[in-house]
Amino acid sequence: MSVIRSAPHSEEAYEAYEWVSHLYFYRGQYRSLMAIMEQRWAAFPNKKERLQEQQTIGGFRGVPNQILEHAEPSRVPHGSESIFIPLSIRGNLLCRKFWFGFVEAG
């Protein structure tokens, strides 16, 4: 985060935003994810990836940070032809396909 503070419009800051956003996503910190992405989009408004990113993760807007109360094994059913599954929180579809951390819009 220090590179974001010291040189907020540098290519290094752009990459730092990328790393931080992935960490928030993998930890279920969706409010934090959207906050850091809003900062990134404001700092780099002309990046061509911006619109695609906004469409891809827009479903996480307004979703709170997730809290793990207890861990237990789980199973996720999916089709025999695909390992892609729909991702939803509280019944709201966030994206149609989710695959081990990679989100596909569509």
Coordinates of N, CA and C in Angstrom, one line a residue:
M1 N 0.8 -1.2 0.0 CA 0.0 0.0 0.0 C 0.9 1.3 0.0
S2 N 2.1 1.1 0.4 CA 3.0 2.3 0.4 C 3.2 2.9 -1.0
V3 N 3.3 2.1 -2.0 CA 3.5 2.6 -3.3 C 2.3 3.3 -3.8
I4 N 1.1 2.9 -3.4 CA -0.2 3.6 -3.7 C -0.2 5.0 -3.1
R5 N 0.3 5.1 -1.9 CA 0.4 6.4 -1.2 C 1.4 7.3 -1.8
S6 N 2.6 6.7 -2.1 CA 3.7 7.5 -2.5 C 3.7 7.9 -4.0
A7 N 3.2 7.0 -4.8 CA 3.1 7.3 -6.3 C 1.8 6.8 -6.8
P8 N 0.7 7.4 -6.5 CA -0.6 6.8 -6.7 C -1.0 6.6 -8.2
H9 N -0.3 7.3 -9.1 CA -0.6 7.2 -10.6 C 0.5 6.4 -11.3
S10 N 1.4 5.7 -10.6 CA 2.4 5.0 -11.3 C 2.0 3.6 -11.7
E11 N 2.7 3.0 -12.6 CA 2.4 1.6 -13.0 C 2.5 0.6 -11.8
E12 N 3.5 0.9 -10.9 CA 3.6 0.1 -9.7 C 2.4 0.2 -8.8
A13 N 1.8 1.4 -8.7 CA 0.6 1.5 -7.9 C -0.5 0.8 -8.6
Y14 N -0.6 0.8 -9.9 CA -1.7 0.1 -10.6 C -1.6 -1.4 -10.3
E15 N -0.4 -2.0 -10.3 CA -0.1 -3.4 -10.0 C -0.4 -3.7 -8.6
A16 N -0.1 -2.7 -7.7 CA -0.4 -2.9 -6.2 C -1.9 -3.0 -6.0
Y17 N -2.6 -2.1 -6.7 CA -4.1 -2.2 -6.6 C -4.6 -3.6 -7.0
E18 N -4.0 -4.1 -8.1 CA -4.4 -5.5 -8.6 C -4.1 -6.5 -7.5
W19 N -3.0 -6.5 -6.9 CA -2.6 -7.5 -5.9 C -3.6 -7.4 -4.7
V20 N -3.8 -6.2 -4.2 CA -4.6 -6.0 -3.0 C -6.1 -6.4 -3.3
S21 N -6.6 -6.1 -4.5 CA -7.9 -6.5 -4.9 C -8.1 -8.0 -4.9
H22 N -7.1 -8.7 -5.4 CA -7.1 -10.2 -5.4 C -7.2 -10.7 -3.9
L23 N -6.4 -10.1 -3.1 CA -6.4 -10.5 -1.7 C -7.7 -10.3 -1.0
Y24 N -8.3 -9.2 -1.3 CA -9.7 -8.9 -0.7 C -10.7 -9.9 -1.3
F25 N -10.6 -10.2 -2.6 CA -11.6 -11.1 -3.2 C -11.4 -12.5 -2.6
Y26 N -10.2 -13.0 -2.5 CA -10.0 -14.4 -2.0 C -10.4 -14.5 -0.5
R27 N -10.3 -13.4 0.2 CA -10.7 -13.5 1.6 C -12.2 -13.1 1.9
G28 N -12.9 -12.9 0.8 CA -14.3 -12.5 1.0 C -14.6 -11.1 1.5
Q29 N -13.6 -10.3 1.3 CA -13.7 -8.9 1.8 C -14.3 -8.0 0.7
Y30 N -15.5 -8.3 0.3 CA -16.1 -7.7 -0.8 C -16.3 -6.1 -0.7
R31 N -16.7 -5.6 0.4 CA -16.8 -4.2 0.5 C -15.4 -3.5 0.4
S32 N -14.4 -4.1 0.9 CA -13.0 -3.7 0.8 C -12.5 -3.8 -0.7
L33 N -12.9 -4.9 -1.3 CA -12.6 -5.1 -2.7 C -13.2 -3.9 -3.6
M34 N -14.4 -3.6 -3.4 CA -15.0 -2.5 -4.2 C -14.4 -1.2 -3.8
A35 N -14.1 -0.9 -2.6 CA -13.5 0.3 -2.2 C -12.1 0.5 -2.9
I36 N -11.3 -0.5 -2.9 CA -9.9 -0.4 -3.5 C -10.1 -0.3 -5.0
M37 N -11.0 -1.0 -5.6 CA -11.2 -0.9 -7.0 C -11.8 0.5 -7.4
E38 N -12.6 1.1 -6.6 CA -13.1 2.5 -6.9 C -11.9 3.4 -6.9
Q39 N -11.0 3.2 -5.9 CA -9.8 4.1 -5.8 C -8.9 3.9 -7.1
R40 N -8.8 2.6 -7.5 CA -8.0 2.3 -8.7 C -8.6 3.0 -10.0
W41 N -9.9 2.8 -10.1 CA -10.6 3.4 -11.3 C -10.4 4.9 -11.3
A42 N -10.5 5.5 -10.1 CA -10.4 7.0 -10.0 C -8.9 7.4 -10.4
A43 N -7.9 6.6 -9.9 CA -6.5 7.0 -10.2 C -6.1 6.7 -11.6
F44 N -6.8 5.7 -12.3 CA -6.5 5.4 -13.6 C -7.8 5.3 -14.5
P45 N -8.4 6.5 -14.7 CA -9.7 6.5 -15.4 C -9.6 6.1 -16.9
N46 N -8.4 6.2 -17.5 CA -8.3 5.9 -18.9 C -7.8 4.5 -19.3
K47 N -7.6 3.7 -18.3 CA -7.2 2.3 -18.5 C -8.3 1.6 -19.3
K48 N -7.9 0.8 -20.3 CA -8.9 0.1 -21.1 C -9.6 -1.0 -20.4
E49 N -9.0 -1.5 -19.4 CA -9.5 -2.6 -18.6 C -10.7 -2.2 -17.7
R50 N -10.8 -0.9 -17.4 CA -11.7 -0.3 -16.5 C -13.2 -0.8 -16.7
L51 N -13.7 -0.6 -17.9 CA -15.1 -1.0 -18.1 C -15.3 -2.5 -17.9
Q52 N -14.4 -3.3 -18.4 CA -14.6 -4.8 -18.2 C -14.5 -5.1 -16.7
E53 N -13.6 -4.5 -16.0 CA -13.5 -4.8 -14.5 C -14.8 -4.4 -13.8
Q54 N -15.3 -3.2 -14.2 CA -16.6 -2.8 -13.6 C -17.7 -3.7 -13.9
Q55 N -17.8 -4.2 -15.1 CA -18.9 -5.2 -15.4 C -18.7 -6.5 -14.7
T56 N -17.4 -6.9 -14.6 CA -17.2 -8.3 -14.0 C -17.4 -8.3 -12.5
I57 N -17.0 -7.3 -11.8 CA -17.2 -7.4 -10.4 C -18.3 -6.5 -9.8
G58 N -19.0 -5.9 -10.7 CA -20.1 -5.0 -10.3 C -21.1 -5.6 -9.4
G59 N -21.3 -6.9 -9.5 CA -22.2 -7.6 -8.6 C -21.8 -7.6 -7.1
F60 N -20.6 -7.3 -6.9 CA -20.1 -7.3 -5.5 C -20.4 -5.9 -4.8
R61 N -20.9 -5.0 -5.6 CA -21.2 -3.6 -5.0 C -22.3 -3.8 -4.0
G62 N -22.1 -3.3 -2.8 CA -23.1 -3.4 -1.7 C -23.1 -4.7 -0.9
V63 N -22.2 -5.6 -1.3 CA -22.1 -6.9 -0.5 C -21.1 -6.6 0.6
P64 N -21.5 -7.0 1.8 CA -20.6 -6.8 3.0 C -19.3 -7.7 2.9
N65 N -18.4 -7.3 3.7 CA -17.2 -8.2 3.9 C -17.7 -9.5 4.6
Q66 N -17.2 -10.6 4.2 CA -17.7 -11.9 4.8 C -16.8 -12.2 6.0
I67 N -17.5 -12.8 7.0 CA -16.8 -13.2 8.3 C -17.0 -14.7 8.4
L68 N -15.9 -15.4 8.7 CA -15.9 -16.8 8.9 C -16.1 -17.0 10.4
E69 N -17.3 -17.6 10.7 CA -17.6 -17.9 12.1 C -17.1 -19.3 12.5
H70 N -17.2 -20.2 11.6 CA -16.6 -21.5 11.9 C -16.4 -22.2 10.5
A71 N -15.4 -23.1 10.4 CA -15.1 -23.8 9.2 C -15.6 -25.2 9.2
E72 N -16.1 -25.6 8.1 CA -16.5 -27.0 8.0 C -16.4 -27.4 6.5
P73 N -16.3 -28.7 6.2 CA -16.2 -29.1 4.8 C -17.5 -28.9 4.1
S74 N -17.5 -28.6 2.9 CA -18.7 -28.4 2.1 C -18.5 -29.0 0.7
R75 N -19.6 -29.2 0.0 CA -19.6 -29.7 -1.4 C -20.4 -28.7 -2.2
V76 N -19.9 -28.5 -3.4 CA -20.5 -27.7 -4.4 C -20.9 -28.5 -5.6
P77 N -22.2 -28.7 -5.8 CA -22.6 -29.5 -6.9 C -22.4 -28.7 -8.2
H78 N -22.0 -29.4 -9.3 CA -21.8 -28.7 -10.6 C -22.1 -29.8 -11.7
G79 N -22.3 -29.3 -12.9 CA -22.5 -30.2 -14.0 C -21.4 -31.1 -14.3
S80 N -21.7 -32.2 -14.9 CA -20.6 -33.2 -15.2 C -19.7 -32.7 -16.3
E81 N -20.2 -31.8 -17.1 CA -19.4 -31.3 -18.3 C -18.5 -30.1 -17.9
S82 N -18.7 -29.5 -16.7 CA -18.1 -28.3 -16.4 C -17.8 -28.2 -14.9
I83 N -16.7 -27.4 -14.6 CA -16.5 -27.1 -13.2 C -16.9 -25.7 -12.9
F84 N -17.6 -25.1 -13.8 CA -18.1 -23.7 -13.6 C -19.4 -23.8 -12.8
I85 N -19.6 -22.9 -11.8 CA -20.8 -22.9 -11.0 C -21.2 -21.4 -10.9
P86 N -22.5 -21.2 -10.7 CA -23.0 -19.8 -10.5 C -22.6 -19.4 -9.1
L87 N -22.4 -18.1 -8.9 CA -22.0 -17.6 -7.6 C -23.1 -16.6 -7.1
S88 N -23.7 -16.9 -6.0 CA -24.7 -16.0 -5.4 C -24.5 -15.8 -3.9
I89 N -24.9 -14.7 -3.4 CA -24.9 -14.4 -2.0 C -26.3 -14.0 -1.6
R90 N -26.9 -14.6 -0.6 CA -28.2 -14.3 -0.1 C -29.2 -14.3 -1.3
G91 N -29.1 -15.3 -2.2 CA -30.0 -15.4 -3.3 C -29.8 -14.5 -4.5
N92 N -28.8 -13.6 -4.4 CA -28.6 -12.6 -5.4 C -27.4 -13.1 -6.3
L93 N -27.7 -13.3 -7.6 CA -26.7 -13.8 -8.5 C -25.6 -12.8 -8.7
L94 N -24.3 -13.1 -8.3 CA -23.3 -12.1 -8.5 C -22.6 -12.3 -9.9
C95 N -22.5 -13.5 -10.3 CA -21.9 -13.8 -11.6 C -22.4 -15.2 -12.1
R96 N -22.5 -15.4 -13.3 CA -23.0 -16.7 -13.9 C -22.0 -17.8 -13.7
K97 N -20.7 -17.5 -13.9 CA -19.7 -18.5 -13.8 C -18.6 -18.1 -12.8
F98 N -18.2 -19.0 -12.0 CA -17.2 -18.8 -11.0 C -16.2 -20.0 -11.0
W99 N -15.0 -19.8 -11.2 CA -14.0 -20.9 -11.3 C -12.8 -20.6 -10.5
F100 N -12.7 -21.1 -9.3 CA -11.5 -21.0 -8.4 C -10.9 -19.6 -8.4
G101 N -11.7 -18.6 -8.2 CA -11.2 -17.3 -8.1 C -11.2 -16.5 -9.4
F102 N -11.5 -17.1 -10.5 CA -11.6 -16.3 -11.7 C -13.1 -16.1 -12.1
V103 N -13.5 -14.9 -12.3 CA -14.9 -14.6 -12.5 C -15.0 -14.3 -14.0
E104 N -16.1 -14.9 -14.6 CA -16.4 -14.6 -16.0 C -17.7 -13.9 -16.1
A105 N -17.8 -12.8 -16.7 CA -19.0 -12.1 -16.9 C -19.8 -12.9 -17.9
G106 N -21.1 -12.8 -17.8 CA -21.9 -13.4 -18.9 C -23.2 -14.0 -18.4

